[in-house]
Coordinates of C-alpha atoms (C1' of nucleotides) and ligand atoms in Angstrom, one line a residue:
Chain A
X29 CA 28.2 -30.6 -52.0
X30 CA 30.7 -28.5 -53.7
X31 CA 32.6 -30.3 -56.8
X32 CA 35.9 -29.6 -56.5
X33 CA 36.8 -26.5 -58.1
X34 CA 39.0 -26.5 -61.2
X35 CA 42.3 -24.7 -60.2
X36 CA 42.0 -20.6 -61.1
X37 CA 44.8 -19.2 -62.7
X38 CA 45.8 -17.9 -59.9
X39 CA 46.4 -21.0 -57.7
X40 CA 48.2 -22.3 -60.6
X41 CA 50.6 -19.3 -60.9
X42 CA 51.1 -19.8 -57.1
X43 CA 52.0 -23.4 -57.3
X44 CA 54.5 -22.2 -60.1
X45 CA 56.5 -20.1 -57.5
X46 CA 56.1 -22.4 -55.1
X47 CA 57.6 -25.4 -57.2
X48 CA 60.1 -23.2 -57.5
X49 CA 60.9 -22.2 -53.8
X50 CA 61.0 -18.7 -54.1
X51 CA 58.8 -15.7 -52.5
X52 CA 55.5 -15.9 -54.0
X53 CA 54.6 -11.9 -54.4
X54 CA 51.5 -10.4 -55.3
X55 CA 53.7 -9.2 -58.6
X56 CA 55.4 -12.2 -60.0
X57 CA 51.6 -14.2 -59.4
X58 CA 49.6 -11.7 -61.5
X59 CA 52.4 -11.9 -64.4
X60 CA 52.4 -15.4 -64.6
X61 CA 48.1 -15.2 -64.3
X62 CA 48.3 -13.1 -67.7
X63 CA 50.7 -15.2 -69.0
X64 CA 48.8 -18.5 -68.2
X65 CA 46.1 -16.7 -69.9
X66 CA 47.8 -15.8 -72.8
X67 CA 47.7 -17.3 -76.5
X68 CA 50.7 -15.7 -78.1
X69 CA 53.6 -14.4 -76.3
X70 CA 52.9 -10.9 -74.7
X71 CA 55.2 -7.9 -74.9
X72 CA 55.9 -5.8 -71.6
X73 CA 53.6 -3.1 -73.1
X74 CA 50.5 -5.8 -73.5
X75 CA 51.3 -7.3 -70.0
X76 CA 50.8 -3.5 -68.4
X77 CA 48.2 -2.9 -70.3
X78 CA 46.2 -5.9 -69.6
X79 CA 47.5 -5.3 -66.1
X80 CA 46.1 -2.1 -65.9
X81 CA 42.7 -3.4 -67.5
X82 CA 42.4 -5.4 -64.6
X83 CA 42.5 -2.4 -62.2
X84 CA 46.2 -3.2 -61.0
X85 CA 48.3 -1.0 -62.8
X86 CA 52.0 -2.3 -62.4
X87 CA 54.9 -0.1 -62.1
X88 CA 56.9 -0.4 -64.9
X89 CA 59.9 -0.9 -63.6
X90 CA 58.6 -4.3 -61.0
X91 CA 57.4 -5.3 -64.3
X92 CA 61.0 -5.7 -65.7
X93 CA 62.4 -6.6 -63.0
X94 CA 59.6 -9.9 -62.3
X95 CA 60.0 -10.8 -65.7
X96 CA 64.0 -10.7 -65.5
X97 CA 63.5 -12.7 -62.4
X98 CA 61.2 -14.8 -64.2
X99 CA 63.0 -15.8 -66.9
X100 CA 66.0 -16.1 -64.7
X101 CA 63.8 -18.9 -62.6
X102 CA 62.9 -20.5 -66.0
X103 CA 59.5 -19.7 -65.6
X104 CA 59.4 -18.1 -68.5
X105 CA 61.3 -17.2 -72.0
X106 CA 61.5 -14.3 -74.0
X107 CA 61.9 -14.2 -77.7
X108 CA 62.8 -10.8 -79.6
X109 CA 60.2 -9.6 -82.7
X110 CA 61.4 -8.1 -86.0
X111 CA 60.4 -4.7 -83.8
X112 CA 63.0 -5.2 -81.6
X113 CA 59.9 -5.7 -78.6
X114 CA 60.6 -8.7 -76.3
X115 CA 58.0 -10.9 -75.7
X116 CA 57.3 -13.3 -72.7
X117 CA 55.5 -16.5 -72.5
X118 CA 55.9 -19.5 -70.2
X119 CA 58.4 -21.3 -70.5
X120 CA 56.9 -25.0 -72.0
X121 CA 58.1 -28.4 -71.9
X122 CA 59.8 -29.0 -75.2
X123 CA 62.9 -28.2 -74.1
X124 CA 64.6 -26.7 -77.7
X125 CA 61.1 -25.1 -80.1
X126 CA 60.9 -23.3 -82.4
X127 CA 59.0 -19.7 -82.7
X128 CA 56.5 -17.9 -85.3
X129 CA 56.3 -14.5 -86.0
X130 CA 53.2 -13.3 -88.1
X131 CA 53.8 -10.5 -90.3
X132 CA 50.6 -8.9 -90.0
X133 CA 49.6 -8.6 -86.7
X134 CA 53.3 -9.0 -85.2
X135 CA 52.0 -11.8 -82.5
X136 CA 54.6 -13.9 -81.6
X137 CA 53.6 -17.8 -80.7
X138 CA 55.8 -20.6 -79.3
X139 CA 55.7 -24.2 -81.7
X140 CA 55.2 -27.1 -80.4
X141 CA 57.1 -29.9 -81.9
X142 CA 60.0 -31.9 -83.3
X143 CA 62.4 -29.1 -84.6
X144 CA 65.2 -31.2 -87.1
X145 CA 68.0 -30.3 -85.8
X146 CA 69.4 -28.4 -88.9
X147 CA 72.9 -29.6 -89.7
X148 CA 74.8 -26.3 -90.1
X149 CA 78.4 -26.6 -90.9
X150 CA 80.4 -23.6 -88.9
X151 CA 83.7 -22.4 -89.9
X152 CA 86.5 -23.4 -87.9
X153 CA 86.6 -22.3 -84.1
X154 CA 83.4 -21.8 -84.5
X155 CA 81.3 -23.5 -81.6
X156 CA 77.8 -24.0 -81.0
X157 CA 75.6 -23.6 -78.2
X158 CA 72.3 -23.4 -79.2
X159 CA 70.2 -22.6 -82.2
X160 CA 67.1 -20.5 -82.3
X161 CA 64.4 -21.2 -85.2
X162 CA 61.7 -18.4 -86.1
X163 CA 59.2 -18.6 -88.7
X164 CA 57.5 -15.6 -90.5
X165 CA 54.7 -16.1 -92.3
X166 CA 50.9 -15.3 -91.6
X167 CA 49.5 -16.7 -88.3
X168 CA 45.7 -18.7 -88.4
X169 CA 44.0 -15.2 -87.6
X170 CA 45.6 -13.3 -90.0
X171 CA 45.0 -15.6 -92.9
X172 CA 41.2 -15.8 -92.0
X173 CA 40.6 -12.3 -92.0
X174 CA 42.8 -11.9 -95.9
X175 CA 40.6 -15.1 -96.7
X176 CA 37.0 -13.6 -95.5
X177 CA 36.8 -10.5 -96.8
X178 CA 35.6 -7.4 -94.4
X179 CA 35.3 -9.5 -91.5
X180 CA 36.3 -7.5 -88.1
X181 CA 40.2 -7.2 -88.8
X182 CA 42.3 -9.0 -85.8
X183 CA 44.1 -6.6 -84.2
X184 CA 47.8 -6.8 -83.8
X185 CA 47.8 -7.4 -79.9
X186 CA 50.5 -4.9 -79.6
Chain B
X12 CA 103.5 -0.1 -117.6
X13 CA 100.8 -0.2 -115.3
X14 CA 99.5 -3.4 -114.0
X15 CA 95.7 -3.7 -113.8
X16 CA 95.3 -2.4 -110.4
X17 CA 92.6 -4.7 -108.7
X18 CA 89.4 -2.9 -108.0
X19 CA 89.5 -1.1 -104.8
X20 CA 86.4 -1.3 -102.7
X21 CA 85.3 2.0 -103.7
X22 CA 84.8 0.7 -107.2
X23 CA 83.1 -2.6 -106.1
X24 CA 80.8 -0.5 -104.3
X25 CA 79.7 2.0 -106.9
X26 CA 79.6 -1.0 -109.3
X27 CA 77.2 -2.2 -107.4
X28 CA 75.5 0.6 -107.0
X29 CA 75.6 0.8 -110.5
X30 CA 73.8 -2.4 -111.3
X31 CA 71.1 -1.7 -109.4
X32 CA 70.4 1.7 -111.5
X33 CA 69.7 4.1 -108.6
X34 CA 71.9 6.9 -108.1
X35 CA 75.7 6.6 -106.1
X36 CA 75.8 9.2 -103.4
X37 CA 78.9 9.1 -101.6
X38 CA 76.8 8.3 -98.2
X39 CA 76.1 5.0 -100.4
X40 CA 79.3 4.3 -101.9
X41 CA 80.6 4.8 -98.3
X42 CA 78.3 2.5 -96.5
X43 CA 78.8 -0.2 -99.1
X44 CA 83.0 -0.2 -98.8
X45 CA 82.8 -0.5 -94.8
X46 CA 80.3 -3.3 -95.0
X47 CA 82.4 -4.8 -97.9
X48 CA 85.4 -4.2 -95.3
X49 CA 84.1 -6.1 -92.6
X50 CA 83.9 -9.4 -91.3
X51 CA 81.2 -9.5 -89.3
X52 CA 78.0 -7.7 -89.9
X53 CA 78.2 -4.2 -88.6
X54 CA 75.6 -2.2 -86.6
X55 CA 75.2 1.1 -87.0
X56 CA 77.1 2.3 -84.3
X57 CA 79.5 0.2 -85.6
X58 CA 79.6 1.9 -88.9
X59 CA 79.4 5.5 -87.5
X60 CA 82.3 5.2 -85.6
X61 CA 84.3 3.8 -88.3
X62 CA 83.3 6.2 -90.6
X63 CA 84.5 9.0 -88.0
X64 CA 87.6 7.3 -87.8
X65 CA 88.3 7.6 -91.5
X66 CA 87.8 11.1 -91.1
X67 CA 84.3 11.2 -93.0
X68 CA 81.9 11.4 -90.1
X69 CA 78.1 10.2 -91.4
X70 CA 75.1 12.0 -90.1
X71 CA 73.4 9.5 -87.8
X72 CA 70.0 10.1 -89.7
X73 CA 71.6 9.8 -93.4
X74 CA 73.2 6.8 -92.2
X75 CA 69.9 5.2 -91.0
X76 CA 68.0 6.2 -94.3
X77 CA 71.1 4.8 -96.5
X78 CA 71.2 0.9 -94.7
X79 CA 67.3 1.1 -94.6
X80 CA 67.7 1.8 -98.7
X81 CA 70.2 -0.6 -98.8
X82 CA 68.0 -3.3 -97.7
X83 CA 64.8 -2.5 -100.0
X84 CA 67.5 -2.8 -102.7
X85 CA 68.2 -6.1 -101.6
X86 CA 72.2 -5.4 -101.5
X87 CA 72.2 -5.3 -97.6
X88 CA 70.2 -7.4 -94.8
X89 CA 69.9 -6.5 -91.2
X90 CA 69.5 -8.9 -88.4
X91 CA 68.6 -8.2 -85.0
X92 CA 71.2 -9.4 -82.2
X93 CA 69.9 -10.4 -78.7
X94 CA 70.5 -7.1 -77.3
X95 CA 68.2 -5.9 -80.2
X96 CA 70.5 -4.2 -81.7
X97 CA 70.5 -4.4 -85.8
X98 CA 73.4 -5.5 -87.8
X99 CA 73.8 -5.2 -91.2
X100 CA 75.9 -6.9 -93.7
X101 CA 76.3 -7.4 -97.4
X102 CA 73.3 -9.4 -99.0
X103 CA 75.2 -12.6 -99.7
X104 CA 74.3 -14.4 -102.7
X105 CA 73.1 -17.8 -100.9
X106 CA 69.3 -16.8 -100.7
X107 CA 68.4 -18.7 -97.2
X108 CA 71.1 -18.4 -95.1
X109 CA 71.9 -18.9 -91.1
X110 CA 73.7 -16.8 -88.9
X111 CA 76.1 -17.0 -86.0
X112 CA 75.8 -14.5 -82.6
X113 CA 78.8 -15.2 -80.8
X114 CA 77.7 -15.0 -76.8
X115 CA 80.9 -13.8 -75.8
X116 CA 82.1 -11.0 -77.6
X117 CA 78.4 -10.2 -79.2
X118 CA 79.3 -10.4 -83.2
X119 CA 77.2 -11.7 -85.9
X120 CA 78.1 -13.5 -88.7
X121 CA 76.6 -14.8 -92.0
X122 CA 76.8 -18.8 -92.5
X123 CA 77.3 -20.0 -95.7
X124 CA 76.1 -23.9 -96.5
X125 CA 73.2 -25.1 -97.0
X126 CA 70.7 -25.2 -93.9
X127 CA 68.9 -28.4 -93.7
X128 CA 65.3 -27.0 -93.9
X129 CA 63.5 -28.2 -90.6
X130 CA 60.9 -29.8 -91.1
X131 CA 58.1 -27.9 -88.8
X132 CA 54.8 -28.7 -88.0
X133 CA 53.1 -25.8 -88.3
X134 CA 49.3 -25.1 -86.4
X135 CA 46.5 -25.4 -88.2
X136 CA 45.9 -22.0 -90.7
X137 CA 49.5 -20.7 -90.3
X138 CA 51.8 -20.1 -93.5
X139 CA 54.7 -20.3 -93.1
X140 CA 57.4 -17.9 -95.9
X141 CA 60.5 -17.6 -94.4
X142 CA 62.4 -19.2 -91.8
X143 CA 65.3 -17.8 -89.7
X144 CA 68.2 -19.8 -87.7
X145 CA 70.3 -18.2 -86.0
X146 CA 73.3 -20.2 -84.0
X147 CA 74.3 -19.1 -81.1
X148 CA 77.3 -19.9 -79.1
X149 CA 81.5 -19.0 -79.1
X150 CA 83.2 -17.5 -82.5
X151 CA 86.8 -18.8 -83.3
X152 CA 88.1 -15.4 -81.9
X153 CA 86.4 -16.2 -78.4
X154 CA 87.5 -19.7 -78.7
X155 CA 91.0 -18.9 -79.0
X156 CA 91.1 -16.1 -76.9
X157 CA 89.6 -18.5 -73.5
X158 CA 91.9 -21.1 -74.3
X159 CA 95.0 -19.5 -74.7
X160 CA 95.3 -17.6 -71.5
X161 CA 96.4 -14.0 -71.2
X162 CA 96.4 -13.6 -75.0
X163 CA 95.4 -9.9 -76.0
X164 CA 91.6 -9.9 -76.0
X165 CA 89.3 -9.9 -78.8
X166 CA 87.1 -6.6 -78.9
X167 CA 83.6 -6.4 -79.1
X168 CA 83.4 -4.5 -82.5
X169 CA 80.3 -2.6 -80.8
Chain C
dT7 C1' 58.7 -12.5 -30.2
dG8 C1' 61.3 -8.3 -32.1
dA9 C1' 65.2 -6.3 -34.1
dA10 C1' 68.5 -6.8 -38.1
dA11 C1' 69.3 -8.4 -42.7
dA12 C1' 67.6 -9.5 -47.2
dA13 C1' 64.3 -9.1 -50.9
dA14 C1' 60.8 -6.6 -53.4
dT15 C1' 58.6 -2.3 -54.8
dG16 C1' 58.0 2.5 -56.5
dC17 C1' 59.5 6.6 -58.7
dA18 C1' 62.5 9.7 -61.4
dA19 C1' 65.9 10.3 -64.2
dC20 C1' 68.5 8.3 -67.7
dT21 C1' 70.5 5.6 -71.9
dC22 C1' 70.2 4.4 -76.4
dG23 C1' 68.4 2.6 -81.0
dG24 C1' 65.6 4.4 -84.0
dT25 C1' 62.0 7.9 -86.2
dT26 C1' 59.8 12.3 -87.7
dG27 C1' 59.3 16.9 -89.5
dC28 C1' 61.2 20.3 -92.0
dA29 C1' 64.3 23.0 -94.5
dA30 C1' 68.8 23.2 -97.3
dA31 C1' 71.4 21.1 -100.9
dA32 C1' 72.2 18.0 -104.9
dA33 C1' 70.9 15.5 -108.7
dT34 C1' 67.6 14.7 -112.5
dG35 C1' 64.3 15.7 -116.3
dC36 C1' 63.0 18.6 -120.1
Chain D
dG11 C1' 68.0 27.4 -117.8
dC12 C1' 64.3 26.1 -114.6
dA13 C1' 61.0 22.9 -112.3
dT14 C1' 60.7 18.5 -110.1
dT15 C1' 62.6 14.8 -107.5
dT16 C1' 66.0 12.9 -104.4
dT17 C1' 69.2 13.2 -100.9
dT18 C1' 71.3 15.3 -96.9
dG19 C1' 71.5 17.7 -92.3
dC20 C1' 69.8 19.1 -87.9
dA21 C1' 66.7 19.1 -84.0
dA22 C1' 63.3 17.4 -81.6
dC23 C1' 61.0 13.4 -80.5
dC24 C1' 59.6 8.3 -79.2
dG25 C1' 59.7 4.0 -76.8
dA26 C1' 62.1 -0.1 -74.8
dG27 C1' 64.8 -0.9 -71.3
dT28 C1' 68.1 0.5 -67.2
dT29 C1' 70.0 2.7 -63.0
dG30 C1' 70.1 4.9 -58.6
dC31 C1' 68.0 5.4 -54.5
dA32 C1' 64.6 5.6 -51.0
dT33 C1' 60.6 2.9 -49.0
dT34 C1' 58.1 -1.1 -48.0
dT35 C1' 57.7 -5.9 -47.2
dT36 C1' 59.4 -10.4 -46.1
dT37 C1' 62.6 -13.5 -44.0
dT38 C1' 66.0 -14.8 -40.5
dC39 C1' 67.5 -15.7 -36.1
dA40 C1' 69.0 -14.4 -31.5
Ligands
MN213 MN1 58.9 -20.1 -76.9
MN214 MN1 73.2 -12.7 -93.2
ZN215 ZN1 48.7 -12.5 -87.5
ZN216 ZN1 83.2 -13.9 -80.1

DNA sequence: TGAAAAAATGCAACTCGGTTGCAAAAATGC
DNA sequence: GCATTTTTGCAACCGAGTTGCATTTTTTCA
């Protein structure tokens, strides 16, 4: 009698490309594994490394291009760091949220929750589309290891 | 009988160059009039090209150094755009302040007003210090430029 | 089926914003 | 003056992201 097995990563990246009616390539399933497996968004550097980690180097390029393709899909969203380095993560429910960038380690993480809609006054002609929100500050991790002294540091996850 | 000429830009800048007691080089002095010149924040393309054009050409390295002592002096700030390119502009005096990236025609601008502070709910052990907004959507130039039709283009400003 | 068309992949060379190392030139301190 | 610090200039470099093009894989459809 096997139980029935809790979905792997795997079949749930799968079921992503299907719901989306696109080719489902080897590629685009072992982004959006990482991804799925991800805590904080992941730069392209972190995704090829973790990638090649793995034993399945990507090429650099197919990386770009599946996470273009990606975010085209609305898969996924990227968000730029203070270092100018994209970072992916999938794309979650909560339609507009907000983003936090830890100044120590440089993770990036998507928030969850009600975002007021800041009432900015524009000048005139001005028209808005959309308004993107990041906090800086330290991230959970970050503030442990300042608050517990000479515990193992975190590192910065590239 | 001279009037009072008004200040040119050349004295605002050394004035402020002055208040912050550091010594006025003329790659300083020259940074500080363009960006007290412009509209729009200026990247540093932006600023090398208009600084050829006035017949002063920056090196590409000074220029760098200057905006990145600019900042730590507090009298300029840099934002990344979302081709992740930095802009810089004049530090203006509202401490928290929003900004505008215009999707069209790529500029960035500084909001003035007061930004309704969002209230976020932040994970547990994160700390928050600083919170950017940044608007995006059409500038009045755009604006006007799609609605009245076959009016000379606005230029990207780089 | 099995060819033809379309989509995905791999590789090299490239662009571009930004940095680093180091030496020459000002500016500053005494 | 002369020594020390700061600023500038140049060249080489770095790393994220792109482009061009040839090869492979997948899809379409007669
Ligand atoms: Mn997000
Ligand atoms: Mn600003
Ligand atoms: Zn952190
Ligand atoms: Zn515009």
């Amino acid at each position: 009698m096997q139980a029935a097995p809790a979905p792997t990563r795997h079949d749930q990246a799968t079921r992503l490309l299907h719901q989306c009616g696109a080719t489902v390539t080897p590629a685009r399933v072992r982004v959006l594994q990482l991804l799925l497996a991800a805590d904080a968004a992941m730069s392209h550097q972190s995704l090829q490394q973790a990638a090649a980690a793995s034993g399945h180097p990507f090429d650099k390029v197919t990386l770009y291009r599946v996470l273009d393709w990606l975010t085209g899909q609305g898969l996924v969203h990227s968000v730029a760091g203070h270092d100018r380095v994209r970072r992916f993560s999938l794309m979650n429910p909560h339609h507009a949220h907000a983003h936090f960038e830890c100044s120590v380690c440089g993770r990036l993480f998507c928030l969850r929750g009600s975002l007021a809609s800041a009432a900015l006054e524009l000048p005139p002609g001005f028209a808005s589309d959309r308004v993107d929100i990041t906090v800086h500050g330290r991230c959970a991790g970050c503030t442990a290891a300042a608050t517990a002294p000479r515990s193992r540091g975190k590192d910065p996850g590239v």
